[in-house]
Coordinates of C-alpha atoms and ligand atoms in Angstrom, one line a residue:
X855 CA 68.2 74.8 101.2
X856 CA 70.2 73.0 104.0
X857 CA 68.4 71.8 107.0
X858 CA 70.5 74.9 109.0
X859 CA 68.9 77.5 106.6
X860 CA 65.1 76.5 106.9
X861 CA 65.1 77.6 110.5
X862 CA 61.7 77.7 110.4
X863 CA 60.3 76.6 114.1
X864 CA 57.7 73.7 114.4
X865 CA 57.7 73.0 118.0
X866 CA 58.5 75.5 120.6
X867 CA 59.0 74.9 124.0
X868 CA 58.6 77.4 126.4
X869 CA 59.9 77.3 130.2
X870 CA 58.1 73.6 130.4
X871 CA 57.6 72.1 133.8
X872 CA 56.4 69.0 135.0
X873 CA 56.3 68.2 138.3
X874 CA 54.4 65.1 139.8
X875 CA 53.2 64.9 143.8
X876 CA 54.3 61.7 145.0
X877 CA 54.7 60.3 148.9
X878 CA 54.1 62.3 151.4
X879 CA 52.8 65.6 149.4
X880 CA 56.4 66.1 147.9
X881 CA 57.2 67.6 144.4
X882 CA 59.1 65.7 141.8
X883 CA 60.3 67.8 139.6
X884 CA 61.1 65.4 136.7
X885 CA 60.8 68.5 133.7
X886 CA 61.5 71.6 135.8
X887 CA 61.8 75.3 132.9
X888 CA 63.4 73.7 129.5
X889 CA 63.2 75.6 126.5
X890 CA 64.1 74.9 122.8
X891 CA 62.5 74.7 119.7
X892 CA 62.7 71.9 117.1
X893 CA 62.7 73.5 113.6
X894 CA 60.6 72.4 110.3
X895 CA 62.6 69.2 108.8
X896 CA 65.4 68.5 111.5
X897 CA 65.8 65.9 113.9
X898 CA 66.7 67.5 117.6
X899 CA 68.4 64.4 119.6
X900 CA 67.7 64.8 123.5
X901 CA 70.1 62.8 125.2
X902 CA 70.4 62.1 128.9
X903 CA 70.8 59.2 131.9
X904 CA 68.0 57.5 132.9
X905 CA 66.0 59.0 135.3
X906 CA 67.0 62.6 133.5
X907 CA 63.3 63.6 132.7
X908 CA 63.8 63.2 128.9
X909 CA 60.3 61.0 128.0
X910 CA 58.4 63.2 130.4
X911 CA 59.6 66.0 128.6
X912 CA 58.5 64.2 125.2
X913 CA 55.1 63.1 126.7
X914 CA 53.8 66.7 128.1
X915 CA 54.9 68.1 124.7
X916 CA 52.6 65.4 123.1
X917 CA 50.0 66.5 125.2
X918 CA 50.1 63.0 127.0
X919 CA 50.8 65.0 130.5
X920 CA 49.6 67.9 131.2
X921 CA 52.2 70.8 131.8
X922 CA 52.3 72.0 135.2
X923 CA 53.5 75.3 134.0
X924 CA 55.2 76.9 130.3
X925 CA 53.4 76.4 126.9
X926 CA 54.0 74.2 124.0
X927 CA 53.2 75.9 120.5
X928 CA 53.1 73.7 117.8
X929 CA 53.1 76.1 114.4
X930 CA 53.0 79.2 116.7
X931 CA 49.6 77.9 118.2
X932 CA 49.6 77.7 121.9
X933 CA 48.4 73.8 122.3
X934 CA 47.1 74.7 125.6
X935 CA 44.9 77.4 124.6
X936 CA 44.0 75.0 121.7
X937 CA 40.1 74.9 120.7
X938 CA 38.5 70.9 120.6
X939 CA 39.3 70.7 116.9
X940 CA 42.8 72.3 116.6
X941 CA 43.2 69.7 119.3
X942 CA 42.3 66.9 117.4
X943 CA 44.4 67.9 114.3
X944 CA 47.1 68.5 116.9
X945 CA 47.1 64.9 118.3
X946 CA 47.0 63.9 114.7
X947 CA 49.8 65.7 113.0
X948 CA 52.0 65.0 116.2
X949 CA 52.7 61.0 116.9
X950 CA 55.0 58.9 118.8
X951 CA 56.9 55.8 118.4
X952 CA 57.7 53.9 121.9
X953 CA 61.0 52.4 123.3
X954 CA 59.5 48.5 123.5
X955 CA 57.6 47.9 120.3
X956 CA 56.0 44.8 122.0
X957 CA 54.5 46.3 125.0
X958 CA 53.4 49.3 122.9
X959 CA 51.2 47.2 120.0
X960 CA 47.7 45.6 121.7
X961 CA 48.9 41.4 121.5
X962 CA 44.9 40.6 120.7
X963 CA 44.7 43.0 117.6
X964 CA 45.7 41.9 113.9
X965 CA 48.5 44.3 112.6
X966 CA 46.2 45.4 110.2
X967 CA 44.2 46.7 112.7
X968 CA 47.0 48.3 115.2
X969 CA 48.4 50.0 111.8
X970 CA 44.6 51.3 111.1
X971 CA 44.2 52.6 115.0
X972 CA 44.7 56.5 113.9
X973 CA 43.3 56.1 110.5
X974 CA 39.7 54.5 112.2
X975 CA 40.5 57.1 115.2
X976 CA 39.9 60.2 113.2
X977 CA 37.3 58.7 110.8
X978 CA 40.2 59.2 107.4
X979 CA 39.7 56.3 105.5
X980 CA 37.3 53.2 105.5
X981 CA 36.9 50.0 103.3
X982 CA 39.1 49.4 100.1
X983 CA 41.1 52.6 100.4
X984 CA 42.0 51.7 104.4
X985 CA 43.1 48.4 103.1
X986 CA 45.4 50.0 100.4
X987 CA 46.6 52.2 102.8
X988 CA 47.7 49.7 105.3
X989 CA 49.2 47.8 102.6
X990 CA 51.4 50.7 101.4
X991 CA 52.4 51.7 105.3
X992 CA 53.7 47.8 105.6
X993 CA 55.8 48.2 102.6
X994 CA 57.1 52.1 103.2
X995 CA 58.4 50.6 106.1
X996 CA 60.3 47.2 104.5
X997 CA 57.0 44.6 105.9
X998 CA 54.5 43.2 103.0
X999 CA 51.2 42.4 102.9
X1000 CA 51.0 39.3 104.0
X1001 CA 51.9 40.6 107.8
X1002 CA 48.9 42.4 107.7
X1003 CA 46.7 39.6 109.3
X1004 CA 49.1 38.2 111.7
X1005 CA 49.8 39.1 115.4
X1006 CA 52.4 41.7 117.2
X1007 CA 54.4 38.0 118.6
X1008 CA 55.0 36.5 115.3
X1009 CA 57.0 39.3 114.6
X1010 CA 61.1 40.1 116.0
X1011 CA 61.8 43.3 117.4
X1012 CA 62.9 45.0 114.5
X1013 CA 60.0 44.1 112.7
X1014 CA 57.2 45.4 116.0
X1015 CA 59.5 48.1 116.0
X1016 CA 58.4 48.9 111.8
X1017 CA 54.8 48.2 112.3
X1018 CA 54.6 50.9 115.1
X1019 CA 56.6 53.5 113.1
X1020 CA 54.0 52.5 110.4
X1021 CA 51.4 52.7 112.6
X1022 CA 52.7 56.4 113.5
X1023 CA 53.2 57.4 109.9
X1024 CA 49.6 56.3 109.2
X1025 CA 47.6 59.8 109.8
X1026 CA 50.5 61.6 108.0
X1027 CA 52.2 63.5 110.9
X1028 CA 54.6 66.1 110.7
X1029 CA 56.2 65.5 114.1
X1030 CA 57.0 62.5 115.6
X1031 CA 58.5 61.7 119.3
X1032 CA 60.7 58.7 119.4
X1033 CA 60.9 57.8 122.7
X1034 CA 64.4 55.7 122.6
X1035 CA 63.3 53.9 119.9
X1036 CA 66.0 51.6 119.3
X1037 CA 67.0 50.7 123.1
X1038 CA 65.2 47.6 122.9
X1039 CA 66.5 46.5 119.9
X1040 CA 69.7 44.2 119.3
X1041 CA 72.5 46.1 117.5
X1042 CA 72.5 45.0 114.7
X1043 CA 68.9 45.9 114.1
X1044 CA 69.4 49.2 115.3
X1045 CA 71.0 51.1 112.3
X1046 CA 68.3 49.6 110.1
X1047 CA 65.4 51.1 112.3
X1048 CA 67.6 54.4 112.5
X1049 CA 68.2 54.2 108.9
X1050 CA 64.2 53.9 107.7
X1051 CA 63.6 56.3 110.1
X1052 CA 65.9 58.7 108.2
X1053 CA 64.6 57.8 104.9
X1054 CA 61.0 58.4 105.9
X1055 CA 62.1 61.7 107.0
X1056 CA 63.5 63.0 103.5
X1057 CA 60.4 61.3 101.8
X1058 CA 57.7 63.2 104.0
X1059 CA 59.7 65.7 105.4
X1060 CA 59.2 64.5 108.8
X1061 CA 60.4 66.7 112.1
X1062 CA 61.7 64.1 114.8
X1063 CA 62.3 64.4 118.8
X1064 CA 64.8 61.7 118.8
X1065 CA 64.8 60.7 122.5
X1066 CA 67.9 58.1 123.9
X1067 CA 70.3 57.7 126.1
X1068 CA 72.9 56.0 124.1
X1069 CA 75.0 59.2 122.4
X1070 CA 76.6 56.7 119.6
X1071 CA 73.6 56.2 117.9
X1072 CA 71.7 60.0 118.4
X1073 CA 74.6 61.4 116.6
X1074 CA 73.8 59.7 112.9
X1075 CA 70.0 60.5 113.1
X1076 CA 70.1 64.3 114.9
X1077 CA 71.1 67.6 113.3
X1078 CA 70.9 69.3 116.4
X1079 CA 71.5 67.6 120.0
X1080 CA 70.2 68.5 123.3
X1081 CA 71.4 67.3 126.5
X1082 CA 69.6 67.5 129.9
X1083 CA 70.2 66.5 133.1
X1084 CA 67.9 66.4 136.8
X1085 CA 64.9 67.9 134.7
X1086 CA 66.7 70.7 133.1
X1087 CA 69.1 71.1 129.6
X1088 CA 72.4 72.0 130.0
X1089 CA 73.7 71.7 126.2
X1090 CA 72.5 72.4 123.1
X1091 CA 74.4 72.4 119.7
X1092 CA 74.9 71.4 116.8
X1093 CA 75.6 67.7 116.6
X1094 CA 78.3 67.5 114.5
X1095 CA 79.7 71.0 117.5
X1096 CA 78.8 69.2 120.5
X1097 CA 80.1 65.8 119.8
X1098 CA 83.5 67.9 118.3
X1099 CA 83.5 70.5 121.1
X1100 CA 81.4 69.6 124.2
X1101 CA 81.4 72.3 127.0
X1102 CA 79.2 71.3 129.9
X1103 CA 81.3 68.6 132.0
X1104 CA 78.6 66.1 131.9
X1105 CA 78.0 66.1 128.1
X1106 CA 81.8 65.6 128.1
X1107 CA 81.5 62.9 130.6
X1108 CA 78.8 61.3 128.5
X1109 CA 81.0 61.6 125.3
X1110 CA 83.9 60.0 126.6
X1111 CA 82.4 56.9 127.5
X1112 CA 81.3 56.3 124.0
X1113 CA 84.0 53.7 122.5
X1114 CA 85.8 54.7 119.2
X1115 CA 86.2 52.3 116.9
X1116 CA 89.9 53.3 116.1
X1117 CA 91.8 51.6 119.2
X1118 CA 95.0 54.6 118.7
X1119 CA 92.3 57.3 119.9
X1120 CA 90.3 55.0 122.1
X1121 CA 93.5 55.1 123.9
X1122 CA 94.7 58.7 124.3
X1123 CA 91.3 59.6 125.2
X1124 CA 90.8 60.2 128.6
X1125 CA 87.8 58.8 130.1
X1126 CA 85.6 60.7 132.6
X1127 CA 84.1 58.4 135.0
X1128 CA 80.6 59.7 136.2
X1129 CA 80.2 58.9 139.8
X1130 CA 77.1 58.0 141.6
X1131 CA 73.7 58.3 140.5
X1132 CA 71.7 61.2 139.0
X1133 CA 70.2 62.8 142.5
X1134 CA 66.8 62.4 142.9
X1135 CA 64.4 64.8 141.6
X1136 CA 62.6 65.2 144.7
X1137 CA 65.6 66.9 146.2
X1138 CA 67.8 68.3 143.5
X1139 CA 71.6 69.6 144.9
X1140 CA 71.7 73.7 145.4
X1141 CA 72.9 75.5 142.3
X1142 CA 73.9 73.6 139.5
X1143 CA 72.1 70.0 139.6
X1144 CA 75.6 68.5 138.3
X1145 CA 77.8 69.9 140.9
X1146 CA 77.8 66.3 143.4
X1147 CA 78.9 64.5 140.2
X1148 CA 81.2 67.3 138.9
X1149 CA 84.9 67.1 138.7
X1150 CA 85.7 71.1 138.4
X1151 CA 82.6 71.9 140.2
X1152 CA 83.7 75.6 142.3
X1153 CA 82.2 77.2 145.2
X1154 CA 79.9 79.4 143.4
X1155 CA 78.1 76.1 141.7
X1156 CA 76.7 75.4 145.0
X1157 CA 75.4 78.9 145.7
X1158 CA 74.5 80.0 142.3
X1159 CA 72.6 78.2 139.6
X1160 CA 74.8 78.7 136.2
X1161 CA 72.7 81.0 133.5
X1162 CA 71.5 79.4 129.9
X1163 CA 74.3 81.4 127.8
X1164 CA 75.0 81.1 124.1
X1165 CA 78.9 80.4 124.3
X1166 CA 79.7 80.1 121.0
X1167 CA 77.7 80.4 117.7
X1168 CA 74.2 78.1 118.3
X1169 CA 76.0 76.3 120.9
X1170 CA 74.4 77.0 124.4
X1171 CA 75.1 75.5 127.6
X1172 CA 74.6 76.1 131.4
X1173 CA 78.0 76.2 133.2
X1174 CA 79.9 78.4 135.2
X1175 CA 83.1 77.9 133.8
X1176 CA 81.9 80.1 130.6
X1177 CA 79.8 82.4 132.7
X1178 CA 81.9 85.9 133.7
Ligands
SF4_929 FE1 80.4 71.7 137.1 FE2 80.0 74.0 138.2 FE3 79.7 73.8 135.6 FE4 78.0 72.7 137.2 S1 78.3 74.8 137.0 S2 78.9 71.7 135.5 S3 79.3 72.1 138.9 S4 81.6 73.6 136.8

């Protein structure tokens, strides 16, 4: 069964909102009503500028912020509504692996220990069989046993960036958040991270929230891709749809500035320059968010904000160029 068929949902995300009271008692509204669900098995990329609310979006689904308002269900359970020990299987089936691998591992603790952290949290495993384990996470993820007694700065990006995705794998999770997980990392080392990640999946059957802001890279790992801007999504497909037929000007915008490697194309493609900077969340634009950056932005887009519509098969976006 293809990863389309088994569209059975592991995280759903209902009308989420986070909003944050910063100076002078006024709301930022960094995740502000997004909805999706991220099936059993796939990998949903959500792409967006920095600034965009993606990682808060990632964090209040890990139950790392609280949301202000909308539910997270995580296998149809409510995690709100949660009991103390659903909770605590909750925070272990659901892990994350950060965007700099060296300020996320503790520089005083042996790797041994970091990989251990969730293993010794929920009380799993203890004495020979933790040091097994430890020693089979360093080699699922391309590391040996001999890095097991060594500290996070002997290592090179790439390599913190495998002991946290070890570390993450340790408590067997079904759902991980990568929070731009490769940004940090040189180029080169980025398709290998991407590619272990991808291998780990089919092996475990792992379900990833694959957040970034670089499109290139989301569109080898994600089967679906979802793209939000100013706290809301605006585009959700397919990933092999959107990146072929993007609707919403700004995922077009975003797609055109990726380079193509064949220079004939690079050339008759037309590149859409974004201007300015995402408005700031404290006082979003009327309407549609995207309207002051928008090239075919109308009159309506200021007085109206665009509905969520499904425009063609599983591809959704919030425009009103499709909306009648
Ligand atoms: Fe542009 Fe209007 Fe569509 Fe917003 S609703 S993306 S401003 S055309």
């Amino acid at each position: 069964m293809s990863k389309e068929d088994n569209r059975e949902a592991l995280v759903k995300v209902n009308h989420l909102k986070k909003h944050f009271t910063v100076k002078n008692n006024r709301l930022l509204k960094a995740v502000d009503g997004v909805s999706f669900e991220i099936y059993k098995g796939e990998t949903l990329g959500l792409v967006g500028e920095s600034g965009c609310g993606k990682s808060t979006c990632g964090r209040t689904i890990m139950g790392i912020y609280q949301p202000t308002d909308g539910t997270v269900e995580f296998e149809g359970k409510d995690v709100g509504r949660m009991g103390k020990r659903q909770k605590k299987d909750f925070f272990r089936h659901v892990q994350m692996i950060f965007q700099d691998p060296y300020a996320s591992l503790n520089p005083r603790m042996l790797v041994s220990n970091i990989i251990a952290e969730g293993i010794d949290i929920h009380g799993l495993l203890s004495g020979s069989e933790r040091e097994e384990r430890i020693y089979e996470l360093l080699s699922l993820v391309g590391l040996n046993k001999e890095h097991a007694n060594r500290f996070p700065h002997e290592f090179s990006g790439g390599q913190r960036q495998r002991i946290g995705i070890a570390r993450a794998l340790a408590v067997n999770p079904k759902f991980i958040v990568c929070d731009e997980p490769i940004s940090a990392l040189d180029v080169s080392v980025q398709a290998q991270v991407v590619n272990l990640l991808q291998d780990l999946q089919k092996q475990y059957g792992l379900t990833y929230l694959f957040i970034a802001h670089d499109l290139s890279m989301v569109r080898y790992i994600s089967d679906r891709v979802a793209v939000m801007y100013l706290g809301s999504l605006v585009e959700t497909a397919q990933s092999d749809e959107l990146y072929g037929n993007p609707l919403h000007p700004y995922t077009q915008a975003l797609l055109s500035a990726i380079p193509i490697p064949d220079p004939k194309t690079q050339n008759e493609r037309q590149r859409i320059v974004l201007e300015g900077e995402v408005p700031s969340p404290i006082d979003p634009p009327s309407g549609c968010a995207f309207r002051t950056r928008c090239a075919k932005a109308m009159d309506i887009c200021a007085a109206e904000t665009p509905m969520w519509k499904e425009v063609k098969e599983r591809h959704f976006t919030a425009c009103h160029l499709y909306n009648e």
